Amino acid sequence: MANLLVKPSKPDHQGRIHAITPDSAGWTYVGFEVYQLKAGQSLHQATGDREACVVLLSGKARVAASGQDFGVIGGRSSPFDPDPWSLYAPARSEWSLETQTDCEIAVCTAPAEGKLPPRVIRPDQVGQETRGQGTNTRHVRNILPETEAAESLLVVEVITPSGHWSSYPPHKHDRDMLPTESLLEETYYHRLNPPTGFALQRVYTDDRSLDETLAASNGDVVLVPRGYHPVGAPHGYELYYLNVMAGPKRIWKFHNDPDHEWMLAKA
């Protein structure tokens, strides 16, 4: 099993700081990259046998996919700001962008056949909701939920306020046992505000054959191959994370840890 805590590298010649593949993660479905780009820089990729959701974490860029120019999208100054813009590119196509400002870009990928057309996902198409109560409150932006068209990918942003918990009570989705639970690999791309902070994330299974507690710094990725995966934001630090999920079926059905499910009855 790969190390579950992945630190960013120094930007390569393309500006890439994360390059997580199924091979490097030791799993089957999810791929994830992050690029830090300067104004005027270009990026071009062929998707091959994978679909892509390109999320503008910050900045503006002109984007194109499958030969269609979608114009300039983006505009937020950090991922903590609202209104995410994204580009969906199907399998067996090409996508490109040219930055208008300094940009941070996340590229989320998963296996696909190329059945869908490319499109821009505008902020007004992103469903937003608040989950939980008290110190379990968090704010969710559904960029590519199962109700929107894609072949494999599920993509969501979450803002967890200072001192709050998220992905909590602990839940998992590591068994292909629909309709009660689906099998989905998952990545968490963590950002902290202020950036000197850290988040605490635990990844564990019922039998504790996997049981790790991780301190994720700003820019780290946590891999969740299986098991429960709650995350907490310490006092004084707001937490953002970008989730990417994929599995054999594009359905999010999770199973709560029975030891902690009691609190839902009191909600």
PDB file of N, CA and C in Angstrom, residues 37-85:
ATOM      1  N   LEU A  37       0.700  27.601 -11.956  1.00  0.00           N
ATOM      2  CA  LEU A  37       1.081  28.181 -13.243  1.00  0.00           C
ATOM      3  C   LEU A  37       1.195  29.694 -13.147  1.00  0.00           C
ATOM      4  N   LYS A  38       2.140  30.244 -13.889  1.00  0.00           N
ATOM      5  CA  LYS A  38       2.312  31.685 -13.995  1.00  0.00           C
ATOM      6  C   LYS A  38       1.422  32.243 -15.104  1.00  0.00           C
ATOM      7  N   ALA A  39       1.134  33.533 -15.043  1.00  0.00           N
ATOM      8  CA  ALA A  39       0.343  34.178 -16.084  1.00  0.00           C
ATOM      9  C   ALA A  39       1.011  33.991 -17.439  1.00  0.00           C
ATOM     10  N   GLY A  40       0.224  33.633 -18.444  1.00  0.00           N
ATOM     11  CA  GLY A  40       0.734  33.424 -19.781  1.00  0.00           C
ATOM     12  C   GLY A  40       1.245  32.025 -20.057  1.00  0.00           C
ATOM     13  N   GLN A  41       1.188  31.155 -19.065  1.00  0.00           N
ATOM     14  CA  GLN A  41       1.656  29.782 -19.239  1.00  0.00           C
ATOM     15  C   GLN A  41       0.550  28.932 -19.844  1.00  0.00           C
ATOM     16  N   SER A  42       0.934  27.932 -20.637  1.00  0.00           N
ATOM     17  CA  SER A  42      -0.031  27.051 -21.291  1.00  0.00           C
ATOM     18  C   SER A  42       0.125  25.625 -20.781  1.00  0.00           C
ATOM     19  N   LEU A  43      -0.978  24.887 -20.852  1.00  0.00           N
ATOM     20  CA  LEU A  43      -0.989  23.479 -20.454  1.00  0.00           C
ATOM     21  C   LEU A  43      -1.887  22.742 -21.433  1.00  0.00           C
ATOM     22  N   HIS A  44      -1.427  21.574 -21.878  1.00  0.00           N
ATOM     23  CA  HIS A  44      -2.167  20.797 -22.869  1.00  0.00           C
ATOM     24  C   HIS A  44      -2.030  19.323 -22.518  1.00  0.00           C
ATOM     25  N   GLN A  45      -3.167  18.602 -22.529  1.00  0.00           N
ATOM     26  CA  GLN A  45      -3.125  17.179 -22.228  1.00  0.00           C
ATOM     27  C   GLN A  45      -4.086  16.422 -23.123  1.00  0.00           C
ATOM     28  N   ALA A  46      -3.688  15.197 -23.493  1.00  0.00           N
ATOM     29  CA  ALA A  46      -4.590  14.233 -24.110  1.00  0.00           C
ATOM     30  C   ALA A  46      -5.130  13.331 -23.007  1.00  0.00           C
ATOM     31  N   THR A  47      -6.424  13.057 -23.035  1.00  0.00           N
ATOM     32  CA  THR A  47      -7.028  12.316 -21.929  1.00  0.00           C
ATOM     33  C   THR A  47      -6.860  10.807 -22.046  1.00  0.00           C
ATOM     34  N   GLY A  48      -6.625  10.295 -23.259  1.00  0.00           N
ATOM     35  CA  GLY A  48      -6.491   8.849 -23.418  1.00  0.00           C
ATOM     36  C   GLY A  48      -7.768   8.135 -23.006  1.00  0.00           C
ATOM     37  N   ASP A  49      -7.632   7.109 -22.169  1.00  0.00           N
ATOM     38  CA  ASP A  49      -8.800   6.326 -21.748  1.00  0.00           C
ATOM     39  C   ASP A  49      -9.350   6.801 -20.408  1.00  0.00           C
ATOM     40  N   ARG A  50      -9.180   8.114 -20.123  1.00  0.00           N
ATOM     41  CA  ARG A  50      -9.655   8.679 -18.869  1.00  0.00           C
ATOM     42  C   ARG A  50     -10.376  10.001 -19.135  1.00  0.00           C
ATOM     43  N   GLU A  51     -11.468  10.246 -18.437  1.00  0.00           N
ATOM     44  CA  GLU A  51     -12.103  11.558 -18.474  1.00  0.00           C
ATOM     45  C   GLU A  51     -11.411  12.465 -17.473  1.00  0.00           C
ATOM     46  N   ALA A  52     -11.556  13.785 -17.648  1.00  0.00           N
ATOM     47  CA  ALA A  52     -10.881  14.754 -16.786  1.00  0.00           C
ATOM     48  C   ALA A  52     -11.851  15.849 -16.367  1.00  0.00           C
ATOM     49  N   CYS A  53     -11.718  16.255 -15.107  1.00  0.00           N
ATOM     50  CA  CYS A  53     -12.384  17.457 -14.610  1.00  0.00           C
ATOM     51  C   CYS A  53     -11.281  18.381 -14.130  1.00  0.00           C
ATOM     52  N   VAL A  54     -11.124  19.506 -14.823  1.00  0.00           N
ATOM     53  CA  VAL A  54     -10.063  20.466 -14.529  1.00  0.00           C
ATOM     54  C   VAL A  54     -10.684  21.578 -13.683  1.00  0.00           C
ATOM     55  N   VAL A  55     -10.284  21.653 -12.421  1.00  0.00           N
ATOM     56  CA  VAL A  55     -10.856  22.617 -11.479  1.00  0.00           C
ATOM     57  C   VAL A  55      -9.893  23.792 -11.328  1.00  0.00           C
ATOM     58  N   LEU A  56     -10.388  25.005 -11.565  1.00  0.00           N
ATOM     59  CA  LEU A  56      -9.578  26.194 -11.321  1.00  0.00           C
ATOM     60  C   LEU A  56      -9.665  26.533  -9.829  1.00  0.00           C
ATOM     61  N   LEU A  57      -8.610  26.183  -9.115  1.00  0.00           N
ATOM     62  CA  LEU A  57      -8.572  26.482  -7.687  1.00  0.00           C
ATOM     63  C   LEU A  57      -8.399  27.970  -7.449  1.00  0.00           C
ATOM     64  N   SER A  58      -7.669  28.629  -8.342  1.00  0.00           N
ATOM     65  CA  SER A  58      -7.540  30.088  -8.307  1.00  0.00           C
ATOM     66  C   SER A  58      -7.093  30.567  -9.674  1.00  0.00           C
ATOM     67  N   GLY A  59      -7.412  31.843  -9.974  1.00  0.00           N
ATOM     68  CA  GLY A  59      -6.961  32.456 -11.209  1.00  0.00           C
ATOM     69  C   GLY A  59      -7.943  32.313 -12.360  1.00  0.00           C
ATOM     70  N   LYS A  60      -7.543  32.881 -13.508  1.00  0.00           N
ATOM     71  CA  LYS A  60      -8.341  32.858 -14.734  1.00  0.00           C
ATOM     72  C   LYS A  60      -7.535  32.222 -15.858  1.00  0.00           C
ATOM     73  N   ALA A  61      -8.236  31.488 -16.728  1.00  0.00           N
ATOM     74  CA  ALA A  61      -7.568  30.857 -17.864  1.00  0.00           C
ATOM     75  C   ALA A  61      -8.548  30.694 -19.020  1.00  0.00           C
ATOM     76  N   ARG A  62      -8.020  30.771 -20.236  1.00  0.00           N
ATOM     77  CA  ARG A  62      -8.805  30.425 -21.420  1.00  0.00           C
ATOM     78  C   ARG A  62      -8.686  28.922 -21.618  1.00  0.00           C
ATOM     79  N   VAL A  63      -9.824  28.240 -21.760  1.00  0.00           N
ATOM     80  CA  VAL A  63      -9.808  26.784 -21.819  1.00  0.00           C
ATOM     81  C   VAL A  63     -10.465  26.292 -23.094  1.00  0.00           C
ATOM     82  N   ALA A  64     -10.038  25.108 -23.524  1.00  0.00           N
ATOM     83  CA  ALA A  64     -10.598  24.467 -24.707  1.00  0.00           C
ATOM     84  C   ALA A  64     -10.554  22.962 -24.501  1.00  0.00           C
ATOM     85  N   ALA A  65     -11.474  22.256 -25.142  1.00  0.00           N
ATOM     86  CA  ALA A  65     -11.497  20.793 -25.097  1.00  0.00           C
ATOM     87  C   ALA A  65     -12.189  20.276 -26.344  1.00  0.00           C
ATOM     88  N   SER A  66     -11.682  19.174 -26.878  1.00  0.00           N
ATOM     89  CA  SER A  66     -12.246  18.540 -28.072  1.00  0.00           C
ATOM     90  C   SER A  66     -12.406  19.542 -29.210  1.00  0.00           C
ATOM     91  N   GLY A  67     -11.468  20.474 -29.329  1.00  0.00           N
ATOM     92  CA  GLY A  67     -11.493  21.455 -30.394  1.00  0.00           C
ATOM     93  C   GLY A  67     -12.428  22.624 -30.163  1.00  0.00           C
ATOM     94  N   GLN A  68     -13.095  22.688 -29.027  1.00  0.00           N
ATOM     95  CA  GLN A  68     -14.006  23.797 -28.725  1.00  0.00           C
ATOM     96  C   GLN A  68     -13.338  24.783 -27.775  1.00  0.00           C
ATOM     97  N   ASP A  69     -13.351  26.059 -28.151  1.00  0.00           N
ATOM     98  CA  ASP A  69     -12.825  27.125 -27.306  1.00  0.00           C
ATOM     99  C   ASP A  69     -13.948  27.614 -26.397  1.00  0.00           C
ATOM    100  N   PHE A  70     -13.774  27.454 -25.103  1.00  0.00           N
ATOM    101  CA  PHE A  70     -14.802  27.850 -24.141  1.00  0.00           C
ATOM    102  C   PHE A  70     -14.543  29.228 -23.531  1.00  0.00           C
ATOM    103  N   GLY A  71     -13.522  29.919 -24.002  1.00  0.00           N
ATOM    104  CA  GLY A  71     -13.255  31.256 -23.505  1.00  0.00           C
ATOM    105  C   GLY A  71     -12.567  31.260 -22.155  1.00  0.00           C
ATOM    106  N   VAL A  72     -12.593  32.417 -21.511  1.00  0.00           N
ATOM    107  CA  VAL A  72     -11.908  32.603 -20.226  1.00  0.00           C
ATOM    108  C   VAL A  72     -12.859  32.242 -19.091  1.00  0.00           C
ATOM    109  N   ILE A  73     -12.383  31.401 -18.187  1.00  0.00           N
ATOM    110  CA  ILE A  73     -13.165  31.013 -17.018  1.00  0.00           C
ATOM    111  C   ILE A  73     -12.333  31.251 -15.766  1.00  0.00           C
ATOM    112  N   GLY A  74     -12.992  31.168 -14.621  1.00  0.00           N
ATOM    113  CA  GLY A  74     -12.298  31.327 -13.342  1.00  0.00           C
ATOM    114  C   GLY A  74     -12.435  32.732 -12.803  1.00  0.00           C
ATOM    115  N   GLY A  75     -11.587  33.048 -11.832  1.00  0.00           N
ATOM    116  CA  GLY A  75     -11.595  34.390 -11.282  1.00  0.00           C
ATOM    117  C   GLY A  75     -11.386  34.473  -9.790  1.00  0.00           C
ATOM    118  N   ARG A  76     -11.560  33.383  -9.059  1.00  0.00           N
ATOM    119  CA  ARG A  76     -11.391  33.504  -7.611  1.00  0.00           C
ATOM    120  C   ARG A  76      -9.910  33.577  -7.253  1.00  0.00           C
ATOM    121  N   SER A  77      -9.624  34.187  -6.124  1.00  0.00           N
ATOM    122  CA  SER A  77      -8.236  34.406  -5.730  1.00  0.00           C
ATOM    123  C   SER A  77      -7.664  33.242  -4.928  1.00  0.00           C
ATOM    124  N   SER A  78      -8.528  32.390  -4.373  1.00  0.00           N
ATOM    125  CA  SER A  78      -8.068  31.210  -3.636  1.00  0.00           C
ATOM    126  C   SER A  78      -9.209  30.207  -3.602  1.00  0.00           C
ATOM    127  N   PRO A  79      -8.917  28.937  -3.293  1.00  0.00           N
ATOM    128  CA  PRO A  79     -10.002  27.955  -3.230  1.00  0.00           C
ATOM    129  C   PRO A  79     -10.966  28.189  -2.071  1.00  0.00           C
ATOM    130  N   PHE A  80     -10.594  29.041  -1.112  1.00  0.00           N
ATOM    131  CA  PHE A  80     -11.519  29.376  -0.036  1.00  0.00           C
ATOM    132  C   PHE A  80     -12.634  30.305  -0.511  1.00  0.00           C
ATOM    133  N   ASP A  81     -12.403  30.982  -1.636  1.00  0.00           N
ATOM    134  CA  ASP A  81     -13.438  31.832  -2.211  1.00  0.00           C
ATOM    135  C   ASP A  81     -14.525  30.971  -2.851  1.00  0.00           C
ATOM    136  N   PRO A  82     -15.749  31.498  -2.984  1.00  0.00           N
ATOM    137  CA  PRO A  82     -16.821  30.738  -3.632  1.00  0.00           C
ATOM    138  C   PRO A  82     -16.674  30.728  -5.147  1.00  0.00           C
ATOM    139  N   ASP A  83     -17.649  30.140  -5.789  1.00  0.00           N
ATOM    140  CA  ASP A  83     -17.814  30.187  -7.248  1.00  0.00           C
ATOM    141  C   ASP A  83     -16.704  29.484  -8.021  1.00  0.00           C
ATOM    142  N   PRO A  84     -16.545  28.171  -7.826  1.00  0.00           N
ATOM    143  CA  PRO A  84     -15.551  27.438  -8.622  1.00  0.00           C
ATOM    144  C   PRO A  84     -15.978  27.274 -10.079  1.00  0.00           C
ATOM    145  N   TRP A  85     -15.013  27.373 -10.973  1.00  0.00           N
ATOM    146  CA  TRP A  85     -15.190  27.078 -12.396  1.00  0.00           C
ATOM    147  C   TRP A  85     -14.390  25.821 -12.725  1.00  0.00           C
TER     148      TRP A  85
END
